[in-house]
Amino acid sequence: MKLPVHPHYLKQLFVRCTWTYRVFILIVMVFFAVYWNTLTDKAPLEDKTAQDEKISLLKWPACDKIIAGEISNELLSSLSFNYSPAKPKYTSCAGLTRFNGRHPWVSIEEENFPLAYIITTYENYQRLARLLRLLYRRHNIYCVHIDATAPESFASRVHQLVTCYGSNVLLVPPSERVNVIWGEFSVLEANLVCAEMLIRSKKIQWQYVLNVNEKELPLRTNWEMVKAMKALNGSNLVQYHAGNWTKRIPKSKLTFNFTWYKGSFLVALRRDFVVFMLRNPKAVAILDALQSSRGHITVPDEMFFSTLAYNPHLGAPGACLYRTRRNSTDPRTMFLIRYVSWKDTMCHTKRWRNEVCLLGLKDLPMMIKAPQLFANKFTPNVQPEAYDCMEYWLIRKIIREQDTHSLDKDFNDTVFAQLYCSTFHI
């Protein structure tokens, strides 16, 4: 944008002024020009050229050393003064949708196996923008749920963000948004709203749906996600936690036989499993029982998917034929949906939220070797450089796929194929 000053006026001013005043006026003009350009650069999501938004993939030495396990107090403290070369420019659609100046390269295998994502968000626009940037591919489909209590200014920014992408990013309308409260039915409810929108959409015939929130980060590229889902061999990725969960069970009795099971709310589900859980009368009855117990049981969201997935006689597509207890020595029982450290395990940051350790820099060497799909959880007020560094690591993998048209040599989808449920399911 040009300065609103007429050139004829400037010429007359220079002629009449002394040399000192000319220098002074020139300095003022330069300052005003810089300030004006700064203001205009802050216009929301203004598109720029790909060259302006090109990500510098020069090495980030401090991050590379930490990922390699070379962790020292001096290195950790210096990292906070280094700017991540992988961070996007939030004011530009190009910066939010491209890597190294290009849209992500997509393999034929990915195009033939589209995925769906349910993304829930509440307060952190930048983390949401970065998450969507890492996950987005033109052939996939996405549903974004904004918490009903989120400020209108936040909702407006998210709406602008969604416009950077295609019509394959759906935004839950304000009238259908849910006030999500941890430990209550509303957590599940928000995801069900998106699941319904994804099923009704005719844009893309997606194969699997995965749910994620703004405090998480993918550990896999889209190609690796596809490989993992295909390795499930038609099963679902739903956890089962053995134990006595009587206090989690609704009091209402249903007219058919089944057993309540607890697992994780975070899942990867076949498309026809999603149709089953939304349309099948028994699945709807189980859901209604959880909803009617609102306020009387805790964390009902952890009971729904597992109950459907581990009662094969109910007929949910891909349901597991057997339940297996988690055994750290048996890879067939691994929990592969999330990398997470619970309160009773080592937590390097010594910070927790809802009994989950907040991940930090010392977690990185282990995290990059983990087979899980996502890492949970990161917050901006606890070692934000850890998120920056993992984002940098993943983007380098994405661009390496673009350059070589091949998967990372360390990725192994066998861990998904060898799960008990991958072999023994309906």
Short mmCIF file of C-alpha atoms in Angstrom, two decimals:
data_model
loop_
_atom_site.label_atom_id
_atom_site.label_comp_id
_atom_site.label_asym_id
_atom_site.label_seq_id
_atom_site.Cartn_x
_atom_site.Cartn_y
_atom_site.Cartn_z
CA MET A 1 0.00 0.00 0.00
CA LYS A 2 1.44 3.47 -0.96
CA LEU A 3 1.82 6.35 1.45
CA PRO A 4 -1.07 8.84 1.26
CA VAL A 5 1.25 11.80 0.48
CA HIS A 6 1.15 13.65 -2.84
CA PRO A 7 4.61 13.58 -4.57
CA HIS A 8 4.30 17.24 -5.77
CA TYR A 9 3.90 18.40 -2.19
CA LEU A 10 7.03 16.50 -1.13
CA LYS A 11 9.06 18.06 -3.94
CA GLN A 12 8.08 21.61 -2.93
CA LEU A 13 8.85 20.84 0.68
CA PHE A 14 12.37 19.67 -0.13
CA VAL A 15 13.09 22.78 -2.22
CA ARG A 16 12.11 25.21 0.53
CA CYS A 17 13.74 23.50 3.50
CA THR A 18 17.35 23.72 4.66
CA TRP A 19 19.58 20.66 4.45
CA THR A 20 19.00 19.84 8.14
CA TYR A 21 15.26 19.94 7.73
CA ARG A 22 15.53 17.83 4.58
CA VAL A 23 17.35 15.09 6.53
CA PHE A 24 14.81 15.33 9.34
CA ILE A 25 11.86 15.07 6.95
CA LEU A 26 13.47 12.10 5.17
CA ILE A 27 13.91 10.25 8.48
CA VAL A 28 10.28 10.93 9.39
CA MET A 29 9.12 9.68 5.99
CA VAL A 30 11.13 6.44 6.29
CA PHE A 31 9.82 5.83 9.81
CA PHE A 32 6.25 6.46 8.71
CA ALA A 33 6.66 4.14 5.71
CA VAL A 34 7.94 1.30 7.90
CA TYR A 35 5.18 1.86 10.45
CA TRP A 36 2.52 1.99 7.73
CA ASN A 37 3.74 -1.26 6.16
CA THR A 38 3.74 -2.91 9.56
CA LEU A 39 0.12 -1.95 10.06
CA THR A 40 -0.96 -3.20 6.68
CA ASP A 41 0.93 -6.48 7.17
CA LYS A 42 -1.31 -7.18 10.17
CA ALA A 43 -4.44 -7.26 8.07
CA PRO A 44 -6.10 -10.62 8.76
CA LEU A 45 -5.01 -13.42 6.44
CA GLU A 46 -3.90 -11.20 3.56
CA ASP A 47 -2.52 -13.37 0.76
CA LYS A 48 1.07 -12.81 -0.35
CA THR A 49 3.36 -14.43 -2.86
CA ALA A 50 4.71 -17.88 -2.24
CA GLN A 51 8.22 -16.41 -2.26
CA ASP A 52 7.38 -14.14 0.68
CA GLU A 53 5.97 -17.06 2.62
CA LYS A 54 8.69 -19.55 1.79
CA ILE A 55 9.76 -21.50 4.85
CA SER A 56 13.47 -21.41 5.47
CA LEU A 57 14.56 -24.98 6.05
CA LEU A 58 18.07 -24.07 7.07
CA LYS A 59 19.13 -26.14 10.01
CA TRP A 60 17.89 -25.21 13.46
CA PRO A 61 21.01 -26.39 15.31
CA ALA A 62 19.67 -26.16 18.86
CA CYS A 63 16.56 -28.17 17.99
CA ASP A 64 18.53 -30.74 16.00
CA LYS A 65 20.79 -31.34 18.99
CA ILE A 66 17.91 -31.78 21.41
CA ILE A 67 16.14 -34.21 19.07
CA ALA A 68 19.40 -36.17 18.87
CA GLY A 69 19.44 -36.41 22.66
CA GLU A 70 22.22 -33.90 23.29
CA ILE A 71 20.43 -32.18 26.14
CA SER A 72 22.18 -29.74 28.46
CA ASN A 73 20.95 -26.87 30.61
CA GLU A 74 22.92 -24.43 28.45
CA LEU A 75 21.34 -25.78 25.27
CA LEU A 76 17.84 -25.73 26.75
CA SER A 77 18.20 -22.13 27.86
CA SER A 78 19.63 -21.01 24.51
CA LEU A 79 16.77 -22.58 22.56
CA SER A 80 14.28 -19.99 23.78
CA PHE A 81 16.34 -17.29 22.05
CA ASN A 82 16.31 -19.09 18.70
CA TYR A 83 13.44 -18.55 16.29
CA SER A 84 11.96 -21.68 14.72
CA PRO A 85 12.38 -21.58 10.92
CA ALA A 86 9.22 -23.70 10.59
CA LYS A 87 6.75 -21.32 12.25
CA PRO A 88 4.06 -20.04 9.88
CA LYS A 89 3.14 -16.41 9.27
CA TYR A 90 -0.36 -16.20 10.66
CA THR A 91 -1.32 -13.15 8.58
CA SER A 92 -1.09 -14.98 5.27
CA CYS A 93 -3.10 -17.81 3.75
CA ALA A 94 -0.01 -18.82 1.79
CA GLY A 95 2.00 -19.12 4.99
CA LEU A 96 -0.69 -21.26 6.59
CA THR A 97 -1.22 -23.68 3.71
CA ARG A 98 2.22 -24.25 2.20
CA PHE A 99 5.54 -25.83 3.06
CA ASN A 100 8.68 -24.47 1.46
CA GLY A 101 6.52 -22.32 -0.82
CA ARG A 102 4.54 -25.30 -2.12
CA HIS A 103 1.33 -27.07 -1.24
CA PRO A 104 2.14 -30.47 0.29
CA TRP A 105 2.91 -33.18 -2.21
CA VAL A 106 0.41 -36.07 -2.04
CA SER A 107 1.07 -39.65 -3.11
CA ILE A 108 -1.43 -41.68 -5.13
CA GLU A 109 -1.86 -43.93 -2.09
CA GLU A 110 -2.96 -40.94 -0.02
CA GLU A 111 -5.37 -39.69 -2.68
CA ASN A 112 -7.02 -43.10 -2.80
CA PHE A 113 -7.43 -43.22 0.98
CA PRO A 114 -8.86 -39.89 2.21
CA LEU A 115 -9.07 -39.28 5.94
CA ALA A 116 -11.43 -37.20 8.06
CA TYR A 117 -10.48 -35.18 11.13
CA ILE A 118 -12.54 -33.82 13.99
CA ILE A 119 -10.74 -30.84 15.52
CA THR A 120 -12.00 -29.24 18.73
CA THR A 121 -10.78 -25.81 19.76
CA TYR A 122 -11.43 -23.30 22.49
CA GLU A 123 -8.88 -20.57 23.00
CA ASN A 124 -5.54 -20.83 21.19
CA TYR A 125 -5.78 -19.58 17.62
CA GLN A 126 -2.10 -19.99 16.82
CA ARG A 127 -1.95 -23.60 17.95
CA LEU A 128 -5.12 -24.38 15.98
CA ALA A 129 -3.67 -22.73 12.86
CA ARG A 130 -0.46 -24.69 13.18
CA LEU A 131 -2.28 -27.97 13.80
CA LEU A 132 -4.55 -27.52 10.78
CA ARG A 133 -1.56 -26.58 8.65
CA LEU A 134 0.19 -29.84 9.55
CA LEU A 135 -2.90 -31.99 8.98
CA TYR A 136 -4.47 -30.37 5.93
CA ARG A 137 -4.46 -32.08 2.53
CA ARG A 138 -6.83 -31.14 -0.28
CA HIS A 139 -8.27 -34.65 -0.66
CA ASN A 140 -9.12 -35.05 3.07
CA ILE A 141 -12.05 -33.53 4.97
CA TYR A 142 -12.07 -31.68 8.29
CA CYS A 143 -14.63 -30.54 10.83
CA VAL A 144 -13.72 -27.80 13.31
CA HIS A 145 -15.79 -27.38 16.48
CA ILE A 146 -15.41 -24.10 18.38
CA ASP A 147 -16.48 -24.24 22.01
CA ALA A 148 -19.78 -22.46 22.60
CA THR A 149 -18.19 -20.32 25.32
CA ALA A 150 -15.27 -19.17 23.17
CA PRO A 151 -15.10 -15.38 22.65
CA GLU A 152 -16.69 -14.08 19.47
CA SER A 153 -13.35 -12.55 18.47
CA PHE A 154 -11.78 -16.01 18.61
CA ALA A 155 -14.61 -17.57 16.58
CA SER A 156 -14.22 -14.82 13.98
CA ARG A 157 -10.50 -15.51 13.59
CA VAL A 158 -11.15 -19.24 13.21
CA HIS A 159 -13.73 -18.48 10.53
CA GLN A 160 -11.13 -16.42 8.65
CA LEU A 161 -8.63 -19.25 9.03
CA VAL A 162 -11.04 -21.78 7.54
CA THR A 163 -11.52 -19.57 4.47
CA CYS A 164 -7.83 -20.11 3.65
CA TYR A 165 -8.64 -23.70 2.84
CA GLY A 166 -11.17 -25.29 0.54
CA SER A 167 -14.75 -26.36 1.08
CA ASN A 168 -13.42 -29.56 2.64
CA VAL A 169 -12.95 -27.74 5.96
CA LEU A 170 -16.33 -27.65 7.70
CA LEU A 171 -17.08 -25.32 10.59
CA VAL A 172 -19.78 -26.23 13.10
CA PRO A 173 -22.43 -23.47 12.95
CA PRO A 174 -22.92 -21.37 16.12
CA SER A 175 -26.36 -22.89 16.80
CA GLU A 176 -24.84 -26.38 17.10
CA ARG A 177 -21.75 -25.58 19.15
CA VAL A 178 -21.38 -27.26 22.53
CA ASN A 179 -20.11 -25.88 25.83
CA VAL A 180 -17.42 -28.49 26.42
CA ILE A 181 -16.61 -29.28 30.05
CA TRP A 182 -13.92 -31.81 30.87
CA GLY A 183 -15.25 -35.01 32.42
CA GLU A 184 -18.81 -34.46 31.20
CA PHE A 185 -20.91 -35.76 28.30
CA SER A 186 -20.30 -32.53 26.39
CA VAL A 187 -16.81 -33.75 25.45
CA LEU A 188 -18.35 -36.61 23.47
CA GLU A 189 -21.25 -34.46 22.27
CA ALA A 190 -19.00 -31.98 20.45
CA ASN A 191 -17.35 -34.82 18.54
CA LEU A 192 -20.70 -36.35 17.64
CA VAL A 193 -21.82 -33.06 16.10
CA CYS A 194 -18.79 -33.13 13.82
CA ALA A 195 -19.20 -36.84 13.10
CA GLU A 196 -22.74 -36.18 11.89
CA MET A 197 -21.56 -33.34 9.64
CA LEU A 198 -18.81 -35.52 8.16
CA ILE A 199 -21.21 -38.37 7.41
CA ARG A 200 -23.76 -36.06 5.79
CA SER A 201 -21.18 -34.30 3.66
CA LYS A 202 -21.01 -35.68 0.13
CA LYS A 203 -17.77 -33.91 -0.73
CA ILE A 204 -15.34 -36.69 0.14
CA GLN A 205 -15.83 -40.41 0.80
CA TRP A 206 -13.33 -40.62 3.64
CA GLN A 207 -12.13 -43.97 5.02
CA TYR A 208 -11.28 -43.26 8.68
CA VAL A 209 -11.93 -40.40 11.09
CA LEU A 210 -9.52 -39.28 13.81
CA ASN A 211 -10.26 -36.79 16.58
CA VAL A 212 -7.74 -34.26 17.86
CA ASN A 213 -7.64 -30.96 19.78
CA GLU A 214 -5.58 -27.79 19.70
CA LYS A 215 -3.26 -29.01 22.50
CA GLU A 216 -1.99 -31.94 20.47
CA LEU A 217 0.56 -32.40 17.72
CA PRO A 218 0.73 -35.09 15.02
CA LEU A 219 3.77 -37.35 15.08
CA ARG A 220 3.01 -38.75 11.63
CA THR A 221 2.81 -37.26 8.17
CA ASN A 222 -0.43 -37.74 6.26
CA TRP A 223 1.13 -40.55 4.22
CA GLU A 224 2.21 -42.30 7.42
CA MET A 225 -1.31 -41.84 8.84
CA VAL A 226 -2.74 -43.54 5.77
CA LYS A 227 -0.25 -46.41 6.05
CA ALA A 228 -1.18 -46.86 9.73
CA MET A 229 -4.92 -46.90 9.02
CA LYS A 230 -4.52 -49.42 6.20
CA ALA A 231 -2.40 -51.62 8.46
CA LEU A 232 -5.35 -51.90 10.87
CA ASN A 233 -6.82 -54.28 8.29
CA GLY A 234 -10.37 -53.01 8.68
CA SER A 235 -10.38 -52.71 12.47
CA ASN A 236 -10.67 -49.54 14.55
CA LEU A 237 -8.07 -47.99 16.81
CA VAL A 238 -9.93 -47.97 20.13
CA GLN A 239 -8.31 -48.59 23.50
CA TYR A 240 -9.50 -50.97 26.20
CA HIS A 241 -8.61 -50.39 29.86
CA ALA A 242 -9.14 -53.36 32.16
CA GLY A 243 -10.52 -52.61 35.62
CA ASN A 244 -13.61 -52.01 37.70
CA TRP A 245 -15.45 -49.03 36.25
CA THR A 246 -18.73 -49.40 38.12
CA LYS A 247 -18.80 -45.70 39.02
CA ARG A 248 -18.61 -44.84 35.33
CA ILE A 249 -21.63 -46.96 34.35
CA PRO A 250 -25.08 -45.36 33.88
CA LYS A 251 -27.78 -46.63 36.24
CA SER A 252 -30.41 -47.00 33.54
CA LYS A 253 -30.94 -50.59 32.34
CA LEU A 254 -31.18 -51.32 28.64
CA THR A 255 -33.25 -54.05 27.01
CA PHE A 256 -30.33 -55.92 25.41
CA ASN A 257 -27.21 -57.62 26.74
CA PHE A 258 -23.83 -55.96 26.56
CA THR A 259 -20.96 -54.99 28.85
CA TRP A 260 -19.72 -51.47 29.54
CA TYR A 261 -16.01 -51.02 28.80
CA LYS A 262 -13.68 -48.11 29.39
CA GLY A 263 -11.03 -46.88 26.99
CA SER A 264 -9.79 -43.62 25.55
CA PHE A 265 -11.93 -40.93 24.00
CA LEU A 266 -9.24 -40.42 21.34
CA VAL A 267 -9.80 -42.88 18.51
CA ALA A 268 -9.47 -43.74 14.82
CA LEU A 269 -12.74 -45.12 13.44
CA ARG A 270 -13.86 -46.67 10.18
CA ARG A 271 -16.46 -44.71 8.27
CA ASP A 272 -19.07 -47.46 8.63
CA PHE A 273 -18.34 -47.68 12.37
CA VAL A 274 -19.27 -43.99 12.60
CA VAL A 275 -22.49 -44.61 10.66
CA PHE A 276 -23.25 -47.51 13.04
CA MET A 277 -22.70 -45.46 16.21
CA LEU A 278 -24.95 -42.66 14.92
CA ARG A 279 -27.73 -44.75 13.36
CA ASN A 280 -27.88 -48.22 14.93
CA PRO A 281 -30.73 -48.42 17.52
CA LYS A 282 -28.59 -50.23 20.12
CA ALA A 283 -25.70 -47.82 19.69
CA VAL A 284 -28.10 -44.88 20.04
CA ALA A 285 -29.60 -46.47 23.18
CA ILE A 286 -26.12 -46.76 24.72
CA LEU A 287 -25.44 -43.15 23.82
CA ASP A 288 -28.77 -42.05 25.33
CA ALA A 289 -27.94 -43.90 28.55
CA LEU A 290 -24.69 -41.96 28.84
CA GLN A 291 -26.44 -38.68 28.06
CA SER A 292 -29.24 -39.30 30.57
CA SER A 293 -26.60 -39.81 33.27
CA ARG A 294 -25.22 -36.32 32.64
CA GLY A 295 -23.86 -35.00 35.93
CA HIS A 296 -24.03 -38.39 37.69
CA ILE A 297 -21.04 -40.17 36.16
CA THR A 298 -17.58 -38.86 35.31
CA VAL A 299 -15.81 -38.98 31.96
CA PRO A 300 -18.60 -40.76 30.02
CA ASP A 301 -16.77 -40.02 26.78
CA GLU A 302 -14.30 -42.80 27.66
CA MET A 303 -17.10 -45.41 27.78
CA PHE A 304 -18.85 -45.00 24.43
CA PHE A 305 -16.36 -46.02 21.74
CA SER A 306 -14.86 -48.86 23.78
CA THR A 307 -18.26 -50.32 24.63
CA LEU A 308 -19.16 -50.49 20.94
CA ALA A 309 -15.73 -51.72 19.87
CA TYR A 310 -15.47 -54.56 22.42
CA ASN A 311 -19.00 -55.98 22.26
CA PRO A 312 -18.71 -57.66 18.85
CA HIS A 313 -22.19 -59.20 19.11
CA LEU A 314 -23.62 -55.68 18.77
CA GLY A 315 -22.31 -55.69 15.22
CA ALA A 316 -20.20 -52.51 15.04
CA PRO A 317 -18.00 -52.77 11.91
CA GLY A 318 -14.43 -53.66 12.82
CA ALA A 319 -15.30 -54.49 16.45
CA CYS A 320 -12.63 -56.53 18.26
CA LEU A 321 -13.34 -60.19 18.96
CA TYR A 322 -11.18 -60.24 22.11
CA ARG A 323 -10.15 -57.90 24.89
CA THR A 324 -6.48 -57.82 25.81
CA ARG A 325 -4.91 -56.18 28.84
CA ARG A 326 -2.15 -53.69 28.24
CA ASN A 327 1.18 -55.47 28.57
CA SER A 328 4.36 -53.44 28.22
CA THR A 329 6.23 -56.51 26.96
CA ASP A 330 3.66 -57.40 24.30
CA PRO A 331 3.59 -54.96 21.33
CA ARG A 332 0.27 -56.46 20.21
CA THR A 333 -1.41 -54.67 23.14
CA MET A 334 0.15 -51.23 22.59
CA PHE A 335 -1.88 -48.02 22.81
CA LEU A 336 -0.97 -46.39 19.52
CA ILE A 337 -3.39 -43.51 19.21
CA ARG A 338 -1.51 -41.11 21.56
CA TYR A 339 1.91 -40.55 23.05
CA VAL A 340 1.06 -39.46 26.57
CA SER A 341 2.69 -39.44 30.01
CA TRP A 342 0.31 -39.93 32.91
CA LYS A 343 0.70 -38.52 36.40
CA ASP A 344 2.06 -41.79 37.78
CA THR A 345 4.93 -41.84 35.25
CA MET A 346 7.98 -39.67 34.63
CA CYS A 347 7.04 -36.06 33.85
CA HIS A 348 10.04 -33.93 32.91
CA THR A 349 8.20 -30.61 33.15
CA LYS A 350 6.61 -31.47 36.54
CA ARG A 351 3.42 -29.92 35.22
CA TRP A 352 0.13 -31.77 34.70
CA ARG A 353 -3.37 -31.06 33.46
CA ASN A 354 -6.20 -33.51 34.18
CA GLU A 355 -3.57 -36.05 35.29
CA VAL A 356 -1.72 -35.77 31.96
CA CYS A 357 1.89 -34.56 31.90
CA LEU A 358 2.51 -31.41 29.88
CA LEU A 359 5.23 -32.31 27.41
CA GLY A 360 8.51 -30.44 27.24
CA LEU A 361 11.93 -30.39 25.61
CA LYS A 362 13.33 -33.40 27.44
CA ASP A 363 10.50 -35.52 26.02
CA LEU A 364 11.56 -34.90 22.41
CA PRO A 365 14.19 -37.65 21.93
CA MET A 366 11.69 -40.30 23.06
CA MET A 367 8.76 -38.70 21.25
CA ILE A 368 10.31 -38.79 17.78
CA LYS A 369 10.94 -42.54 18.17
CA ALA A 370 7.43 -43.29 19.44
CA PRO A 371 5.08 -45.21 17.09
CA GLN A 372 1.95 -43.29 18.17
CA LEU A 373 -0.05 -41.03 15.85
CA PHE A 374 -0.25 -37.90 18.04
CA ALA A 375 1.39 -36.44 21.14
CA ASN A 376 -0.72 -35.13 24.02
CA LYS A 377 -0.40 -32.52 25.40
CA PHE A 378 1.34 -29.18 24.86
CA THR A 379 0.43 -25.79 26.30
CA PRO A 380 1.90 -22.41 25.30
CA ASN A 381 2.87 -21.53 28.88
CA VAL A 382 5.00 -24.66 29.45
CA GLN A 383 8.18 -24.89 27.38
CA PRO A 384 6.60 -23.73 24.08
CA GLU A 385 9.92 -24.39 22.36
CA ALA A 386 9.13 -28.12 22.61
CA TYR A 387 6.12 -27.63 20.33
CA ASP A 388 8.20 -25.48 17.96
CA CYS A 389 10.89 -28.12 17.76
CA MET A 390 8.48 -30.99 17.09
CA GLU A 391 6.71 -28.92 14.44
CA TYR A 392 10.08 -28.28 12.79
CA TRP A 393 10.90 -32.01 12.91
CA LEU A 394 7.58 -33.02 11.31
CA ILE A 395 7.75 -30.37 8.59
CA ARG A 396 11.20 -31.59 7.62
CA LYS A 397 9.69 -35.07 7.22
CA ILE A 398 6.86 -33.69 5.09
CA ILE A 399 9.26 -31.84 2.79
CA ARG A 400 11.52 -34.88 2.60
CA GLU A 401 8.52 -36.82 1.29
CA GLN A 402 7.98 -34.06 -1.28
CA ASP A 403 11.58 -34.22 -2.42
CA THR A 404 12.06 -38.01 -2.45
CA HIS A 405 8.49 -39.28 -3.02
CA SER A 406 9.20 -41.90 -0.36
CA LEU A 407 8.36 -42.53 3.29
CA ASP A 408 10.75 -41.90 6.15
CA LYS A 409 13.02 -44.93 6.55
CA ASP A 410 12.27 -45.10 10.28
CA PHE A 411 8.50 -45.34 9.87
CA ASN A 412 7.13 -48.83 10.49
CA ASP A 413 3.46 -49.65 10.07
CA THR A 414 3.97 -53.20 11.33
CA VAL A 415 3.15 -52.11 14.90
CA PHE A 416 -0.39 -51.33 13.72
CA ALA A 417 -0.76 -54.52 11.69
CA GLN A 418 0.30 -56.74 14.59
CA LEU A 419 -2.26 -55.45 17.10
CA TYR A 420 -4.60 -58.18 18.30
CA CYS A 421 -7.65 -56.36 16.97
CA SER A 422 -6.03 -55.91 13.54
CA THR A 423 -6.18 -59.69 13.20
CA PHE A 424 -9.19 -60.62 15.31
CA HIS A 425 -12.17 -58.42 14.46
CA ILE A 426 -15.51 -58.70 12.72
#
